[in-house]
CSV table of C-alpha atoms and ligand atoms in Angstrom, one decimal:
chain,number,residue,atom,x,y,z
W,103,UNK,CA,-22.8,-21.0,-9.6
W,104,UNK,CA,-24.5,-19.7,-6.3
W,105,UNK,CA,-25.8,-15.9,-6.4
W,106,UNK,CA,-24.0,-15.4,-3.1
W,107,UNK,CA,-22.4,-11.8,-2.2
W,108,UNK,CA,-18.1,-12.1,-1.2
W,109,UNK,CA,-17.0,-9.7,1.4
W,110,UNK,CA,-13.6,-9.2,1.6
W,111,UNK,CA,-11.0,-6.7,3.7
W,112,UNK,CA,-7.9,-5.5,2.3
W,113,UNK,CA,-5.4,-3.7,4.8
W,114,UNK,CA,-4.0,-0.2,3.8
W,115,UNK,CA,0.0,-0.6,3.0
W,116,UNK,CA,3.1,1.6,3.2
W,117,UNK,CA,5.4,0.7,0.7
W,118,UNK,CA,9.4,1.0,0.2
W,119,UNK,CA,9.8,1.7,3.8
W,120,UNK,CA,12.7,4.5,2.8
W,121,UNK,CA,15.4,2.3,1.1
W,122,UNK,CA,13.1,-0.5,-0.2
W,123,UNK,CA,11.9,1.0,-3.4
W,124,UNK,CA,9.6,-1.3,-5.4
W,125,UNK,CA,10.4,-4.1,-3.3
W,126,UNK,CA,9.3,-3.9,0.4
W,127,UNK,CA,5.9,-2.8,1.9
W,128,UNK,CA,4.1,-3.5,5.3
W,129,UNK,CA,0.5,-3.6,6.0
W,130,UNK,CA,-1.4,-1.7,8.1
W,131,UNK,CA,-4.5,-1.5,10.6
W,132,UNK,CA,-6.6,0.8,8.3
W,133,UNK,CA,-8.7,-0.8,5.8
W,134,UNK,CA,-11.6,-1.0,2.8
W,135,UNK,CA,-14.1,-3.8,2.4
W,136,UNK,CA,-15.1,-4.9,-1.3
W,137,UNK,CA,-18.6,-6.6,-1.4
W,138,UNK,CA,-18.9,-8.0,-4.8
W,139,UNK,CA,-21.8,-10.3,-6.4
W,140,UNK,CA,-22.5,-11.8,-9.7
W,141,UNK,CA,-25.3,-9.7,-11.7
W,142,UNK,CA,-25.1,-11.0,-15.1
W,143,UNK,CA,-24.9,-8.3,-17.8
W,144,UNK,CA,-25.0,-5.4,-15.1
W,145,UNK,CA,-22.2,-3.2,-14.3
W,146,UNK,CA,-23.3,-1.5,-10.6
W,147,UNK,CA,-20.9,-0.2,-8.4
W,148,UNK,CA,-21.4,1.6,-4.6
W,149,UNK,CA,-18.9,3.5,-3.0
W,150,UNK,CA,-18.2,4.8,0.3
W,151,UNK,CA,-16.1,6.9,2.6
W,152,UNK,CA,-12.8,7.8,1.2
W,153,UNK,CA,-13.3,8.2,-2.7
W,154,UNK,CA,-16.7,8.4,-3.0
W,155,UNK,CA,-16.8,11.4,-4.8
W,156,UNK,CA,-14.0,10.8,-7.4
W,157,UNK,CA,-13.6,6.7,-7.8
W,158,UNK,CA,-14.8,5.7,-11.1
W,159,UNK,CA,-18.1,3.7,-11.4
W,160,UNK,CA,-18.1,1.8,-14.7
W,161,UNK,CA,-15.9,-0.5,-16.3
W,162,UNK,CA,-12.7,1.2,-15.8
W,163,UNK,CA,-13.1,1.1,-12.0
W,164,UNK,CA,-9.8,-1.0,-10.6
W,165,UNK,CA,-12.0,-3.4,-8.6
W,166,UNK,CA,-14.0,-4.2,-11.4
W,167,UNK,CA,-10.7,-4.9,-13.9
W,168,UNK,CA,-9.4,-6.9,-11.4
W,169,UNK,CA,-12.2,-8.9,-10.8
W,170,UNK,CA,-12.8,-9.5,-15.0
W,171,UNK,CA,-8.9,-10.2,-15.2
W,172,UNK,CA,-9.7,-13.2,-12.6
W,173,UNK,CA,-12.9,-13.9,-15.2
W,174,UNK,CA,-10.8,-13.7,-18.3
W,175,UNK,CA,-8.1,-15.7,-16.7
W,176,UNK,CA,-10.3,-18.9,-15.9
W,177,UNK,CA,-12.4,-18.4,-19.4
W,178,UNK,CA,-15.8,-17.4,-17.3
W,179,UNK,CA,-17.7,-15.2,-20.0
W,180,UNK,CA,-20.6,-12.3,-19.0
W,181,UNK,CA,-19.5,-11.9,-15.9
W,182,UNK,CA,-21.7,-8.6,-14.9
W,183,UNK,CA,-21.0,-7.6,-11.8
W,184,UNK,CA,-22.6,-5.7,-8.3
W,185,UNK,CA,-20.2,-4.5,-6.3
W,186,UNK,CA,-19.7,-1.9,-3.2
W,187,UNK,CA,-16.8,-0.9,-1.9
W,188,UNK,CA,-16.3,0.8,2.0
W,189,UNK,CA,-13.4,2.6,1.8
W,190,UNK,CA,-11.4,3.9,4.4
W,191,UNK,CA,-7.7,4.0,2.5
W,192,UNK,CA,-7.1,7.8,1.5
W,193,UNK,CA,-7.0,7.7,-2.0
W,194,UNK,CA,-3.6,8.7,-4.1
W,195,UNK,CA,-1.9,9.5,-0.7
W,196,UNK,CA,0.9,6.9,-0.5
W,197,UNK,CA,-1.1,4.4,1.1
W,198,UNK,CA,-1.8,1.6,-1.0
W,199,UNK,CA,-5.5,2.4,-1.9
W,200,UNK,CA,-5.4,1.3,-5.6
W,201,UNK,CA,-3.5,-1.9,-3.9
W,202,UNK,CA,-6.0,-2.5,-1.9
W,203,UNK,CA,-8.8,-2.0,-4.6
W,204,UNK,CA,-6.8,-4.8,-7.1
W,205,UNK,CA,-6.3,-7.4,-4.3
W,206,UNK,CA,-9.7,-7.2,-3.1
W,207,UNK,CA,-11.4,-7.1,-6.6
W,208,UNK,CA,-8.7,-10.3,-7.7
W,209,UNK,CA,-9.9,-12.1,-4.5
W,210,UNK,CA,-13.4,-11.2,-4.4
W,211,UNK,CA,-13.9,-12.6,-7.6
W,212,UNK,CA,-11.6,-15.5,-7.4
W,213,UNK,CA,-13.8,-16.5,-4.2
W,214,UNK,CA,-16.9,-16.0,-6.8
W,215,UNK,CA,-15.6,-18.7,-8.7
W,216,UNK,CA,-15.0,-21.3,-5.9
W,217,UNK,CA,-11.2,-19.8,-5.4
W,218,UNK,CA,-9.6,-21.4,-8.7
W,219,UNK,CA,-6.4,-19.8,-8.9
W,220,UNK,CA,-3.2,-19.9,-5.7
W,221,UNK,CA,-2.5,-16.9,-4.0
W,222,UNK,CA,0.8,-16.5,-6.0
W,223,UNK,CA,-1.3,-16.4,-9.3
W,224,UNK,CA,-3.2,-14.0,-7.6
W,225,UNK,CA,-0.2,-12.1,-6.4
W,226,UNK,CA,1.5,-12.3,-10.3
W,227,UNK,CA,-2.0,-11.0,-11.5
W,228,UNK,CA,-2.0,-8.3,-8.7
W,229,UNK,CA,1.7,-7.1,-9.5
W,230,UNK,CA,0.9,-7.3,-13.4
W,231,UNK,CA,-1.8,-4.8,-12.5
W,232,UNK,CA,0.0,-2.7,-10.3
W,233,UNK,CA,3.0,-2.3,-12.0
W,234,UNK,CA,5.4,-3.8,-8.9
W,235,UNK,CA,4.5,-5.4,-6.1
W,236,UNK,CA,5.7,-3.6,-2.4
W,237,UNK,CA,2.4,-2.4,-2.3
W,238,UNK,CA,-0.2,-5.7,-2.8
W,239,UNK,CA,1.8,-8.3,-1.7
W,240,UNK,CA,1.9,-7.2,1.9
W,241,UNK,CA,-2.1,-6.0,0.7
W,242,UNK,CA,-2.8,-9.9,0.3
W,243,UNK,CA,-0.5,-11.8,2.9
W,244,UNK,CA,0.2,-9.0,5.6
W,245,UNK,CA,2.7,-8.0,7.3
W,246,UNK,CA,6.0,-6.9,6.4
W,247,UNK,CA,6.9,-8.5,2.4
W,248,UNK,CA,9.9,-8.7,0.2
W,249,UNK,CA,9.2,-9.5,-3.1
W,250,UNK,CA,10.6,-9.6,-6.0
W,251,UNK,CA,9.2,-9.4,-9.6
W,252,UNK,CA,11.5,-11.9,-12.4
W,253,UNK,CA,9.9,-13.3,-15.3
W,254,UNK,CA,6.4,-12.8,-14.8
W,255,UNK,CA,6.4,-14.2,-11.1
W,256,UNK,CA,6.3,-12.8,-7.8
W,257,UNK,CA,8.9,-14.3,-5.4
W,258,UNK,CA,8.0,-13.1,-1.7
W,259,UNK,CA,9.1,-13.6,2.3
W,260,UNK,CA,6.9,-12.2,4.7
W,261,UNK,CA,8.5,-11.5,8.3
W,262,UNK,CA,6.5,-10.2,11.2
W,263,UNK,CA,6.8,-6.8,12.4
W,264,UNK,CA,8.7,-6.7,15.6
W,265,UNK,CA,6.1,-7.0,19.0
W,266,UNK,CA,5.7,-3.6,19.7
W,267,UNK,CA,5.9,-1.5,16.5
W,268,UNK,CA,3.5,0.9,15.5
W,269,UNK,CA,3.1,4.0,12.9
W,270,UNK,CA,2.0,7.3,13.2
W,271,UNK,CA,1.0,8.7,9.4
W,272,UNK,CA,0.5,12.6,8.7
W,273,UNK,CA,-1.4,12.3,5.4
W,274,UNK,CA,-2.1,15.5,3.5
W,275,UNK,CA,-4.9,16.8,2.3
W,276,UNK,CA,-4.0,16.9,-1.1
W,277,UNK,CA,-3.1,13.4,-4.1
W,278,UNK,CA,0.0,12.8,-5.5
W,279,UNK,CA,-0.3,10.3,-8.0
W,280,UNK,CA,2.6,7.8,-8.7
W,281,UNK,CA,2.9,8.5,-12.1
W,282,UNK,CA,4.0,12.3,-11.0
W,283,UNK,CA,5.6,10.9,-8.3
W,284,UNK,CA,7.6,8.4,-10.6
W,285,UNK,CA,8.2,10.7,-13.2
W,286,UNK,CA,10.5,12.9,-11.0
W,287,UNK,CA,12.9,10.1,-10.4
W,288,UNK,CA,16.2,9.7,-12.5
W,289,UNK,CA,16.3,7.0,-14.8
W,290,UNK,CA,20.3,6.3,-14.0
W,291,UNK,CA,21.7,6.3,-10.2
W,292,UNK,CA,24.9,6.3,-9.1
W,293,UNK,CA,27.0,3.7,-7.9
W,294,UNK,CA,27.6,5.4,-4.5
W,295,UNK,CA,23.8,5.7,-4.2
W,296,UNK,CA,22.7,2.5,-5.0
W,297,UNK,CA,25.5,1.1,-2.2
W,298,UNK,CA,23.9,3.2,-0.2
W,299,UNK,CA,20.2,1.8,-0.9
W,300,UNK,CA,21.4,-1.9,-1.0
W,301,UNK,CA,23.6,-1.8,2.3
W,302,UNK,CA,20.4,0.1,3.7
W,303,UNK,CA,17.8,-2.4,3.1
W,304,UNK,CA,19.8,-5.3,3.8
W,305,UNK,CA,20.0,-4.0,7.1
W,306,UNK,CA,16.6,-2.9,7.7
W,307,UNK,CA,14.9,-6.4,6.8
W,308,UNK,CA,18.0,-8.1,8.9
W,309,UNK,CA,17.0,-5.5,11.6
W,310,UNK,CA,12.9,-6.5,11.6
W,311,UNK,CA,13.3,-10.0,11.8
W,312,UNK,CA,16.3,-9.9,14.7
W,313,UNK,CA,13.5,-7.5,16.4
W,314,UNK,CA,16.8,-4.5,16.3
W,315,UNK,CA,14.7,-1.7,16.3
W,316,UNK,CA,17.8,0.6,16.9
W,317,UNK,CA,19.0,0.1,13.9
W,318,UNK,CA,15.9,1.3,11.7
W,319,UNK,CA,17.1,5.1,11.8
W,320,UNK,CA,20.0,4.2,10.0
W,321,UNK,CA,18.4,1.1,7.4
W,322,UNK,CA,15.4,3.4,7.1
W,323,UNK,CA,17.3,6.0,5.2
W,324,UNK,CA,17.4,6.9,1.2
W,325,UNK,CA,18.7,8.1,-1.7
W,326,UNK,CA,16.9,6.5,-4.6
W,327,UNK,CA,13.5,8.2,-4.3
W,328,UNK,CA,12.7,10.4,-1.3
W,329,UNK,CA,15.1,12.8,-2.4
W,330,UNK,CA,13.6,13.3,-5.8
W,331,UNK,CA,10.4,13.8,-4.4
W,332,UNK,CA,10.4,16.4,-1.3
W,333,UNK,CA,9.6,18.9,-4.1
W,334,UNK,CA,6.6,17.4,-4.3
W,335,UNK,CA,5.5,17.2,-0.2
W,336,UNK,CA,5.8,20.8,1.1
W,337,UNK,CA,7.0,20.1,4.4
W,338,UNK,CA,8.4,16.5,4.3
W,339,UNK,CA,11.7,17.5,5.3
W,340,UNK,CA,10.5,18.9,7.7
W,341,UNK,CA,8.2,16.4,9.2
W,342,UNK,CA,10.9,13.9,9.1
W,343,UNK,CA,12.9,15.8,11.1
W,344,UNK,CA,10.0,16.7,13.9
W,345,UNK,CA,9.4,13.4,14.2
W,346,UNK,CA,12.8,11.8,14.5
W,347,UNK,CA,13.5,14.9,17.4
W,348,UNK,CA,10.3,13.5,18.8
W,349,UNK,CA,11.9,10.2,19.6
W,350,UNK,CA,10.4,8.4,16.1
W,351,UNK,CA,12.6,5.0,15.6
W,352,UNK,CA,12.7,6.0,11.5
W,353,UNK,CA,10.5,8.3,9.1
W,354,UNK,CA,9.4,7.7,5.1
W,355,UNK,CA,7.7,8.9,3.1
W,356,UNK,CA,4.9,6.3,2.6
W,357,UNK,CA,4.8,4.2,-0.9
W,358,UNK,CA,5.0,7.5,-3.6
W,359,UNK,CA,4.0,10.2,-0.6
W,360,UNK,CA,2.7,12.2,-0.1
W,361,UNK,CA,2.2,10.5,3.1
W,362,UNK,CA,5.2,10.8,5.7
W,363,UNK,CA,5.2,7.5,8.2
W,364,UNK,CA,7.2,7.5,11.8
W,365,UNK,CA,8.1,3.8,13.0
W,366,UNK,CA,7.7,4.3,16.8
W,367,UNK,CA,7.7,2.0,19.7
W,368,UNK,CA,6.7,4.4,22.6
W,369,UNK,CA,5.4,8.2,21.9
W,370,UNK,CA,3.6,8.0,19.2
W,371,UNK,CA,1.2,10.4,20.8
W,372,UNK,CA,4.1,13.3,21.2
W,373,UNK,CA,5.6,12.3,17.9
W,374,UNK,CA,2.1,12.8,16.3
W,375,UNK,CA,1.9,16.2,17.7
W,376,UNK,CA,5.2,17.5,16.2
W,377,UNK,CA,4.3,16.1,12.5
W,378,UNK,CA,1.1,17.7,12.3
W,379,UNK,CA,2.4,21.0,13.8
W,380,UNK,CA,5.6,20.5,11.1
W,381,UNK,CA,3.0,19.9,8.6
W,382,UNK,CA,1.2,23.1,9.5
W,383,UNK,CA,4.4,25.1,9.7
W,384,UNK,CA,4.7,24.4,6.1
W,385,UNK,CA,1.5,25.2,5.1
W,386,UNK,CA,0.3,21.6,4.3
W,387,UNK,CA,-3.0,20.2,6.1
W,388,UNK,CA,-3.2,17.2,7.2
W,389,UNK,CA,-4.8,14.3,9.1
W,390,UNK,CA,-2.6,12.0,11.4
W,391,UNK,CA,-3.4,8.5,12.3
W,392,UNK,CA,-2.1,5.9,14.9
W,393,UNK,CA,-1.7,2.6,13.0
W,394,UNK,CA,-0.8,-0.7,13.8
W,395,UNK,CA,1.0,-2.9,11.5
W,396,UNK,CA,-1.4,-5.5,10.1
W,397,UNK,CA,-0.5,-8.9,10.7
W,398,UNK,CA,-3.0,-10.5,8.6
W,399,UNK,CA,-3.3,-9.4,4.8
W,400,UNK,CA,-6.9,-9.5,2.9
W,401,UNK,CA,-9.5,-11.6,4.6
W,402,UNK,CA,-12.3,-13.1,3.1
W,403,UNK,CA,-15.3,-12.2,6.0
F,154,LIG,N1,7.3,1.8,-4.9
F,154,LIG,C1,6.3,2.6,-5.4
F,154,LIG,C2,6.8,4.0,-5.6
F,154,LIG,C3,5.1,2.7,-4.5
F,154,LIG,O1,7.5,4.5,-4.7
F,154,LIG,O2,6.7,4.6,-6.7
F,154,LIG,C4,4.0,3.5,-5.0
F,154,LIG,O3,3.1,2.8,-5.7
């Protein structure tokens, strides 16, 4: 096998996209590279920008698992690894970072091994490590992605995001892990609240592809999760309701938070401007970013 060195880049992702929980994500223009060689017997592992200080270096690092999950799955033994990652995903902020870190490991690795598996094995693999998959299926393929996790198998659309759409993200200075953010969600819903959900998202995916973007205030709203977990985001309320006043086509929190996304197609300078100071008013820091959705998923450079 040749001793060459893969380099791959994974977008960022904002998963459930308000009504969508578990099942819909779109990428984004923000993104962490994975360089990854063979080293046989050696576990060596680089980091960064965003993690650096915290992401684990040895062999329970998620890049690395999903790289020997790839190794374990085509029977390719010693697989010792060198691997540096360039990270500019926020870490446990709601925007697919430990997405990003499994697809890239899982196609980093597959490219080591002259690309045996399909992306769908890939994408199973990536949702089996993940846990469900609106966060690394639009990580791999890009742009928006339904999917839908039965028996083991990932079945997926992508659609484009509408010509025109773009994001503004407030992203806090402090994690929210999706286990805590999981664990404050009921285990039952109602009946009146999952018709609320389902008539919600059928809209908003029949709303991106028919390019309807006045109709993603309404499909972009939610009663499964968001609600549950506004305890845990001083200020999201608030936020979302700056931003929509600032002209924002619909506002989410982003995957498990404690992110808060706008959709915006003009503005998103103003709109910006009134999350941060929202954000402030509450007492939460932040950092805002302009992003673009990402048409392309992970890219092998
Ligand atoms: N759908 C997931 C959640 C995304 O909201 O918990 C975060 O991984």
């Amino acid at each position: 096998m040749p001793n060459e060195t893969i380099k791959v880049k994974v977008p960022a992702t904002t998963a459930n996209m308000g009504p969508g929980f578990d099942c819909l994500g779109m990428a984004l223009e923000l993104y962490n590279e994975i360089h990854m060689r063979l080293a046989p017997g050696k576990i060596s592992i680089q980091i960064e920008g965003e993690g650096a200080e915290d992401i684990k270096r040895d062999e329970n690092n998620i890049v690395w698992r999903a790289a020997q999950r790839v190794f374990q799955e085509v029977g390719f033994n010693n697989p010792g690894l060198w691997i540096r990652l360039i990270n500019q995903i926020p870490t446990s902020r709601g925007l697919g970072s430990s997405a990003a870190a499994i697809v890239g490991g899982l196609v980093a690795a597959n490219q080591l091994i002259g690309g045996k598996l399909t992306q769908d094995r890939l994408l199973a693999l990536a949702t089996e490590l993940e846990g469900h998959p609106d966060n690394v299926a639009p990580a791999l393929l890009g742009g928006v992605v339904i999917s839908v996790l039965a028996e083991g198998e990932v079945h997926y659309l992508k659609i484009m995001p509408p010509e025109g759409l773009n994001t503004v993200v407030a992203i806090p200075d402090f994690k929210l892990s999706t286990h805590a953010a999981r664990d404050v969600l009921p285990q039952k819903v109602s009946l009146k609240d999952a018709i609320f959900n389902l008539s919600r998202v059928a809209l908003l995916v029949g709303a991106l592809c028919e390019k309807r973007l006045d109709l993603l205030y309404i499909a972009g709203q939610d009663t499964l999760h968001q609600p549950y977990r506004s305890s845990l985001v001083p200020g999201m309320q608030e936020v979302i309701q700056a931003a929509s006043q600032a002209g924002a086509l619909n506002v989410t929190l982003s995957g498990a938070g404690p992110t808060v996304l706008a959709l915006t197609n003009s503005g998103s300078e103003e709109i910006a401007r009134s999350m941060g100071q929202a954000f402030e008013n509450a007492g939460t820091s932040c950092q805002i970013k302009l992003l673009r959705p990402a048409v392309e998923g992970t890219k092998i450079l």
